[in-house]
Coordinates of C-alpha atoms in Angstrom, one line a residue:
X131 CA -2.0 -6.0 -4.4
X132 CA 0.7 -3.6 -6.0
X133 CA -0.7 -1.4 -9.1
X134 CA 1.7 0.0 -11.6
X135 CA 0.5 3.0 -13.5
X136 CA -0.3 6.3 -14.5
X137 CA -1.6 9.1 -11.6
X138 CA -2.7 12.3 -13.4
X139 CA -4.0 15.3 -12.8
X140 CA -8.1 15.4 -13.8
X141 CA -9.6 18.7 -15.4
X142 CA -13.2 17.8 -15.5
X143 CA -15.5 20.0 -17.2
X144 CA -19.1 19.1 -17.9
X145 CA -20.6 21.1 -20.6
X146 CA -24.4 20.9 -21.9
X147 CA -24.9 20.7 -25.4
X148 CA -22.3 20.9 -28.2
X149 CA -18.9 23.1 -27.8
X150 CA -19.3 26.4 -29.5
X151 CA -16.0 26.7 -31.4
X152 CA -14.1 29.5 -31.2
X153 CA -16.5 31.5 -28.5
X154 CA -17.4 30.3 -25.0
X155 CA -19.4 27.0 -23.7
X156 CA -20.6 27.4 -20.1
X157 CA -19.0 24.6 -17.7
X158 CA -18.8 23.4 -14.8
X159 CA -15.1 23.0 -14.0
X160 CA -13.3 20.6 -11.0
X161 CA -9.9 19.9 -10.6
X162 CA -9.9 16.1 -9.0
X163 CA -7.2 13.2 -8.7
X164 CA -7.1 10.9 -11.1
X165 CA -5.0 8.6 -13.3
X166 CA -6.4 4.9 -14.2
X167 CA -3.6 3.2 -12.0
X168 CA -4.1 5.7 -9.5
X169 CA -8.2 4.9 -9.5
X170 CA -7.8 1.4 -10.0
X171 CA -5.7 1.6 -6.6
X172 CA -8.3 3.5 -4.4
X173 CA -11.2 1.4 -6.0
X174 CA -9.5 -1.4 -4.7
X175 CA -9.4 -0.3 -1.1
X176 CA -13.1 1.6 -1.1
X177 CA -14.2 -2.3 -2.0
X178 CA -12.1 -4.5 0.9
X179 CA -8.6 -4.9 -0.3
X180 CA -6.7 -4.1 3.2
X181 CA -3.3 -3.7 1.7
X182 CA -2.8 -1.9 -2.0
X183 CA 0.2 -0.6 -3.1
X184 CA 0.8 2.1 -5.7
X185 CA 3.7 2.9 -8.1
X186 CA 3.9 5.9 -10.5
X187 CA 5.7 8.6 -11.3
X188 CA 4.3 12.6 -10.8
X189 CA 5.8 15.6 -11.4
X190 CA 7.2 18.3 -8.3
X191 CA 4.4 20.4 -9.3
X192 CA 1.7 17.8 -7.5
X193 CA 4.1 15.7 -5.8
X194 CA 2.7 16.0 -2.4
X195 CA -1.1 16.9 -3.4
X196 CA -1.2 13.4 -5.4
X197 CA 0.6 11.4 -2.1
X198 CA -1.8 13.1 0.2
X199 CA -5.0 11.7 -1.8
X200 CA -3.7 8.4 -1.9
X201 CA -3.2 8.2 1.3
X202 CA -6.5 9.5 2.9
X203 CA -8.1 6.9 0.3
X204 CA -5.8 4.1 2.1
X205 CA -3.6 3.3 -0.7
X206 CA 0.3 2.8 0.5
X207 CA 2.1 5.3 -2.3
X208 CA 4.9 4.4 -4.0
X209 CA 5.4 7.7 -5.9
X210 CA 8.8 8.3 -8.2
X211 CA 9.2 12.0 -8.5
X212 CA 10.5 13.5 -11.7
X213 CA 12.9 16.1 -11.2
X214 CA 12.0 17.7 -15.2
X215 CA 8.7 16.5 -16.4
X216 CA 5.2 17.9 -14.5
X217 CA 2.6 15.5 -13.6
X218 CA 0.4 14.6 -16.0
X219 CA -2.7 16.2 -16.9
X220 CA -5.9 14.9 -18.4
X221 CA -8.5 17.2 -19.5
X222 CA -12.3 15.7 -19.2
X223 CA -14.9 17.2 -21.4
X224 CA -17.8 15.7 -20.2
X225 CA -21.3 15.9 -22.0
X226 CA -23.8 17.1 -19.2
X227 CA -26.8 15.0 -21.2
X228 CA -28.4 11.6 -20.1
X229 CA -25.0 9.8 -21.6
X230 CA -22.3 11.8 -19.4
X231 CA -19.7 10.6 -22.1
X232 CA -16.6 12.0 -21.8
X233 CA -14.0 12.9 -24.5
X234 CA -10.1 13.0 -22.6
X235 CA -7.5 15.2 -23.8
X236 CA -4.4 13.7 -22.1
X237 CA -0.8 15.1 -21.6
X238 CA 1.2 12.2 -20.0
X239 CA 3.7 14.1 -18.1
X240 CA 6.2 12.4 -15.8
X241 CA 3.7 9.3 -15.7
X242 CA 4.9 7.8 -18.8
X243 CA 8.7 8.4 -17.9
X244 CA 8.2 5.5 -15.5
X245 CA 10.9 3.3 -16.2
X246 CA 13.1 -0.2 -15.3
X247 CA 14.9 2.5 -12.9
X248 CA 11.9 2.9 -11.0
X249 CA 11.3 -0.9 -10.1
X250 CA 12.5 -3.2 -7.4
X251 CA 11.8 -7.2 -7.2
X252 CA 11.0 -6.4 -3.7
X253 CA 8.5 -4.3 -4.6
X254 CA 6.6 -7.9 -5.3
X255 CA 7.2 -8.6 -1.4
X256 CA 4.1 -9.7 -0.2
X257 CA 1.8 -9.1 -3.3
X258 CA -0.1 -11.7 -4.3
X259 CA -2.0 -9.7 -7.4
X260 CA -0.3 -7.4 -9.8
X261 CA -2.3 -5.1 -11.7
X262 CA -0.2 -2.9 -14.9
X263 CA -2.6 -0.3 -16.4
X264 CA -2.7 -0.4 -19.8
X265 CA -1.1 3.3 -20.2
X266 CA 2.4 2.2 -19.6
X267 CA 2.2 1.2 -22.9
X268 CA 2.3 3.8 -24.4
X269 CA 5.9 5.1 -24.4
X270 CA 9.0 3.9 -24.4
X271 CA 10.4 3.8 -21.1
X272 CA 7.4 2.1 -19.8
X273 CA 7.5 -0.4 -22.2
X274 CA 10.5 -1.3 -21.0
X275 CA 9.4 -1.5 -17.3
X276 CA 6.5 -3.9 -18.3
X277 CA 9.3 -6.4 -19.5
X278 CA 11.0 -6.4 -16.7
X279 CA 7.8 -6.4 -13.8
X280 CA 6.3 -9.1 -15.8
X281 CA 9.3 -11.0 -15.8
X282 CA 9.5 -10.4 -12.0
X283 CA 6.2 -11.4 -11.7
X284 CA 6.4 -14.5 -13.2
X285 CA 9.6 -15.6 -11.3
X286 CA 7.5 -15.0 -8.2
X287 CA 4.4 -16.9 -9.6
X288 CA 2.4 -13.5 -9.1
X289 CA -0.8 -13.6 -11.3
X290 CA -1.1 -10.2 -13.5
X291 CA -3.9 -7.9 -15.0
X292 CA -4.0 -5.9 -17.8
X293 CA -6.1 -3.0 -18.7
X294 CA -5.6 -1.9 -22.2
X295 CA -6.4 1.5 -21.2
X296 CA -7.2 3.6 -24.4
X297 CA -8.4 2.7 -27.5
X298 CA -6.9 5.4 -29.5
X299 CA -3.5 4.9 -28.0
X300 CA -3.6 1.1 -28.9
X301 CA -4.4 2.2 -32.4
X302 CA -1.2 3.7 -32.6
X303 CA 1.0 1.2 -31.1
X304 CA -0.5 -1.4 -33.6
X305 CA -2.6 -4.3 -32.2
X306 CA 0.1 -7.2 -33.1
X307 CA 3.0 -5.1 -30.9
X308 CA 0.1 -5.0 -28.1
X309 CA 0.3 -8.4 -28.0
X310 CA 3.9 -9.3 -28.1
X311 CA 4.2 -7.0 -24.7
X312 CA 1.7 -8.6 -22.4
X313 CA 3.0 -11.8 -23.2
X314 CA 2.4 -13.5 -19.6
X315 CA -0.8 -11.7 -18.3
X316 CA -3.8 -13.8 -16.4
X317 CA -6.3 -11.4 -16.5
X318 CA -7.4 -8.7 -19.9
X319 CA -10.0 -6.2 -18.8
X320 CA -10.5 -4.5 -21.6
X321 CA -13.5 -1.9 -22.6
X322 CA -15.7 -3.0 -25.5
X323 CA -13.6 -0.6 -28.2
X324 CA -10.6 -2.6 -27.0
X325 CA -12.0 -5.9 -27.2
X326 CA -13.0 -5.4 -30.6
X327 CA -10.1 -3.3 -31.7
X328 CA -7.8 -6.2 -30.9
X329 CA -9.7 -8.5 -32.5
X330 CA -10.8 -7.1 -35.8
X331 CA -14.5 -7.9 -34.5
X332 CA -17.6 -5.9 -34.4
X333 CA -19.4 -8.9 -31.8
X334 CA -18.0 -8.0 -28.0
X335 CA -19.1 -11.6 -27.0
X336 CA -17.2 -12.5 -30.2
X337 CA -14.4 -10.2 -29.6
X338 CA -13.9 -11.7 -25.7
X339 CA -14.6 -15.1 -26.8
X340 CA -11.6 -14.9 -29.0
X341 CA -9.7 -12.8 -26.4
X342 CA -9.6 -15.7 -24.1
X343 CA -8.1 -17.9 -26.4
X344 CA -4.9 -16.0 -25.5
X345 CA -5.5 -15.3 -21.9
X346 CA -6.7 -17.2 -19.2
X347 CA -9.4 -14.8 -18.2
X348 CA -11.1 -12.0 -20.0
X349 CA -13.7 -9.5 -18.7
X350 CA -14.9 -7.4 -21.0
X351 CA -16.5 -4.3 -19.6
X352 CA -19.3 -2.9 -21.8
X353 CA -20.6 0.0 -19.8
X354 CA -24.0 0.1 -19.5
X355 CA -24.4 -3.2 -20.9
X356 CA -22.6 -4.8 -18.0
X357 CA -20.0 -7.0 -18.2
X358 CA -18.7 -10.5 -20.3
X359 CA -16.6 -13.1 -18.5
X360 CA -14.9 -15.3 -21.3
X361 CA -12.5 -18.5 -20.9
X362 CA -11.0 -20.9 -23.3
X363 CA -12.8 -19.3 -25.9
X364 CA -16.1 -18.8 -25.0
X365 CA -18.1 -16.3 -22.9
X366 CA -19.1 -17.9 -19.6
X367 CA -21.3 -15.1 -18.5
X368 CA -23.1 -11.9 -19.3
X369 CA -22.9 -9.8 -15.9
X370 CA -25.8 -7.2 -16.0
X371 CA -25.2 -3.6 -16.0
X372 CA -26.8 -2.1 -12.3
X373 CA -28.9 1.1 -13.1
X374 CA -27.7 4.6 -12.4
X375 CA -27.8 8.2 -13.3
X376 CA -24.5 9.3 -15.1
X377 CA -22.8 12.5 -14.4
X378 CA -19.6 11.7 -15.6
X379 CA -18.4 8.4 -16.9
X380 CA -14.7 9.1 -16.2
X381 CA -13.1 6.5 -14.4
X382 CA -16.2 4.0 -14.3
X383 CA -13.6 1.2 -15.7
X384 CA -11.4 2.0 -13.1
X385 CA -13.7 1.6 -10.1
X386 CA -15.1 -2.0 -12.1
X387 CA -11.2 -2.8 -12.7
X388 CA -10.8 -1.8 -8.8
X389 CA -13.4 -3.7 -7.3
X390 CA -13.1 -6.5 -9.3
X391 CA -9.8 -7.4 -8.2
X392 CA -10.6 -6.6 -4.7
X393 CA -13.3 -9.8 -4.5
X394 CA -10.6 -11.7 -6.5
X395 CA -8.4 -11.3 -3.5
X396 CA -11.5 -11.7 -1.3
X397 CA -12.4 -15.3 -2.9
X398 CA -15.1 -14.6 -5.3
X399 CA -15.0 -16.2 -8.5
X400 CA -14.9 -14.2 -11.9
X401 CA -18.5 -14.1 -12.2
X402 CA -19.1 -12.1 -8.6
X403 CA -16.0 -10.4 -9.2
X404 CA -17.7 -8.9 -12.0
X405 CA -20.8 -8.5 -10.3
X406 CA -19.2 -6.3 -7.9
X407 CA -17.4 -4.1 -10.7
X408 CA -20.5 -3.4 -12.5
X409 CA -21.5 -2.3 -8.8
X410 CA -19.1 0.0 -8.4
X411 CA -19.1 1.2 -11.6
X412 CA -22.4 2.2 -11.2
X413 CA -21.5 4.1 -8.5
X414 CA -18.6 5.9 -10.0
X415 CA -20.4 7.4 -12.6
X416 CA -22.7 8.9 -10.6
X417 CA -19.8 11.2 -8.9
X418 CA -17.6 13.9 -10.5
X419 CA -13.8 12.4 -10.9
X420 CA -12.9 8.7 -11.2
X421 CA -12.1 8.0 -7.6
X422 CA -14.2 6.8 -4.7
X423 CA -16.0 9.2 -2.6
X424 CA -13.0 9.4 0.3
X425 CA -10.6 10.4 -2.4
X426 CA -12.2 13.2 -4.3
X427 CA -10.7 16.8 -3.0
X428 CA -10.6 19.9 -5.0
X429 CA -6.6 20.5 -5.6
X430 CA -5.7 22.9 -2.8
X431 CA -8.2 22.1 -0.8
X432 CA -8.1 19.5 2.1
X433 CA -5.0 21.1 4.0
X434 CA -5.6 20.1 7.4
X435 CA -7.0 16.4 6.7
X436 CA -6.5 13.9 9.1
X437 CA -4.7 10.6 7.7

C-alpha cells in the first residue's frame, strides 16, 4: 500500500477544564509524530499490512526525526525534503474530561508543498491500494499532485481511498470543488461532520447513504458511535463502537482509516474491515499522539533505537 499525505509535527497538550484566557492553564505537554497520512501509514503496519509505503514532504528541521519514526514503526519512507519551508506543526489542545476532544491548531508547513514534482508512476510499482489523505487538498500544489496520482492510479487499475481530512478546511474549499477533485476514488472515509458537510444533511446514515451514490464504498466513521458501511445508496451496516477510556482523541480516524485498509488487503470484507477500525480506534484513543504504540517517541529522544 503506498499513502500520500501530510507528516506533521504533534504538540499535544491536555488541559482540564476551560483555557483561562490571557493567564496560564496547567498542561500536560508531549511532543509526538504525527500527520494523518503519516498515522494512517503506521496504523496500517501495527494491524498486518507487510509492505506500506509513505510519501510526504517535511521540513530540514525534522527531516531525520520524522524518517526515523517511520521506520521503527515499519513503514518504508518516502520523504521529499523542503529545502525553505519547516515541517509542519499541529498544535493539539486536548480536553483532559471524560470526552478527550481535541481542538487542532495546524500550520501546514512543507507538507502542503507536496507537488506533481514529487511523484513517480513507479512509485505505483507494486501497490495494489492507494490511500491520499484528505489534506492534500488543501493547497494548491497538492491539488495538483492529486490529479496527476489519480490519473496514475487509474491507468494502473489501482483502487484509491479518500479521507476528507478536516471539516473546517473543506468548508473553505467549497463542497462542489471537493467533489470535482476526487473524481475516480473507490473508497470515502469520511468523519460524521464530513459526511454531513458534503451532503447538506443532518442524518449520518442519510449523509453516507447518499455519499455512496457517488462512490463505490463509503465508511463513515462516527467516533463513539462506531462506524456506517454504505453502497449504492444505502447503509449496509452499522459497525459498533468498542468501549474505551479516552485520553486523547487525536488520530483515532487515522488508526480506524489504518487498520481498515490493512484487512482490506488481508481479505476482509467492508464490514470486518470496519470492525477492525473501530478496534483500533479504540485503542488509539486511549494513548497520547495518533500513532500506534511502537511509533510514539518524545522528539529528541530515542537516539540509539535499534531499526
Amino acid at each position: 500500500m503506498l499513502v500520500v499525505g501530510d507528516v506533521v509535527t504533534d504538540v499535544v497538550a491536555r488541559h482540564r477544564g476551560p483555557l483561562a484566557a490571557g493567564t496560564d492553564t496547567a498542561a500536560t505537554v508531549r511532543t509526538v509524530p504525527g500527520g494523518a497520512g503519516a498515522n494512517v501509514a503506521c496504523w496500517a503496519v501495527h494491524e498486518g499490512c507487510a509492505d506500506v509505503r509513505l510519501l510526504g514532504r517535511v521540513g530540514l528541521d525534522a527531516a531525520e526525526w520524522h524518517e526515523r519514526e517511520l521506520t521503527a514503526s515499519g513503514v518504508q519512507p518516502l520523504l521529499v525534503t523542503d529545502p525553505e519551508a519547516p515541517t509542519g506543526t499541529v498544535i493539539c489542545l486536548v480536553d483532559g474530561g471524560a470526552s478527550a476532544e481535541r481542538t487542532f491548531l495546524t500550520d501546514s508547513g512543507a507538507s502542503l508543498r507536496l507537488g506533481p514534482d514529487d511523484w513517480s508512476p513507479a512509485l505505483l510499482d507494486g501497490v495494489a491500494r492507494l490511500h491520499l489523505s484528505g489534506y492534500l487538498f488543501f493547497s494548491g500544489p497538492s491539488r495538483a499532485l492529486v490529479s496527476v496520482v489519480l490519473e496514475s492510479a487509474r491507468a494502473r487499475g489501482v483502487t484509491v481511498s479518500l479521507d476528507p481530512a478536516s471539516a473546517g478546511f473543506l468548508t473553505e474549499l467549497g463542497v462542489d470543488r471537493f467533489f470535482s477533485l476526487c473524481a475516480g476514488v473507490d473508497v470515502l472515509l469520511p468523519s460524521r461532520d464530513e459526511a454531513c458537510l458534503l451532503t447538506g444533511l443532518p442524518d449520518p446514515a442519510d449523509a453516507a447513504a447518499k455519499l455512496s451514490r457517488h462512490f463505490p464504498l463509503v465508511v463513515a466513521k462516527l467516533g463513539s458511535d462506531g462506524a456506517l458501511v454504505a453502497r449504492s445508496g444505502s447503509v449496509r451496516a452499522h459497525v459498533p463502537a468498542l468501549r474505551a477510556t479516552p485520553r486523547d482523541t487525536t488520530g483515532a480516524g487515522d488508526a480506524f482509516t489504518g487498520a481498515f485498509l490493512a484487512a482490506l488487503l488481508g481479505g476482509a470484507g467492508p464490514e470486518e474491515a470496519a470492525r477492525a477500525g473501530c478496534a483500533a480506534g479504540a485503542r488509539a484513543v486511549e494513548r497520547i499522539g495518533g500513532r500506534p504504540p511502537a511509533a510514539i517517541t518524545r522528539r529528541g529522544e530515542g537516539e540509539s533505537r535499534a531499526h
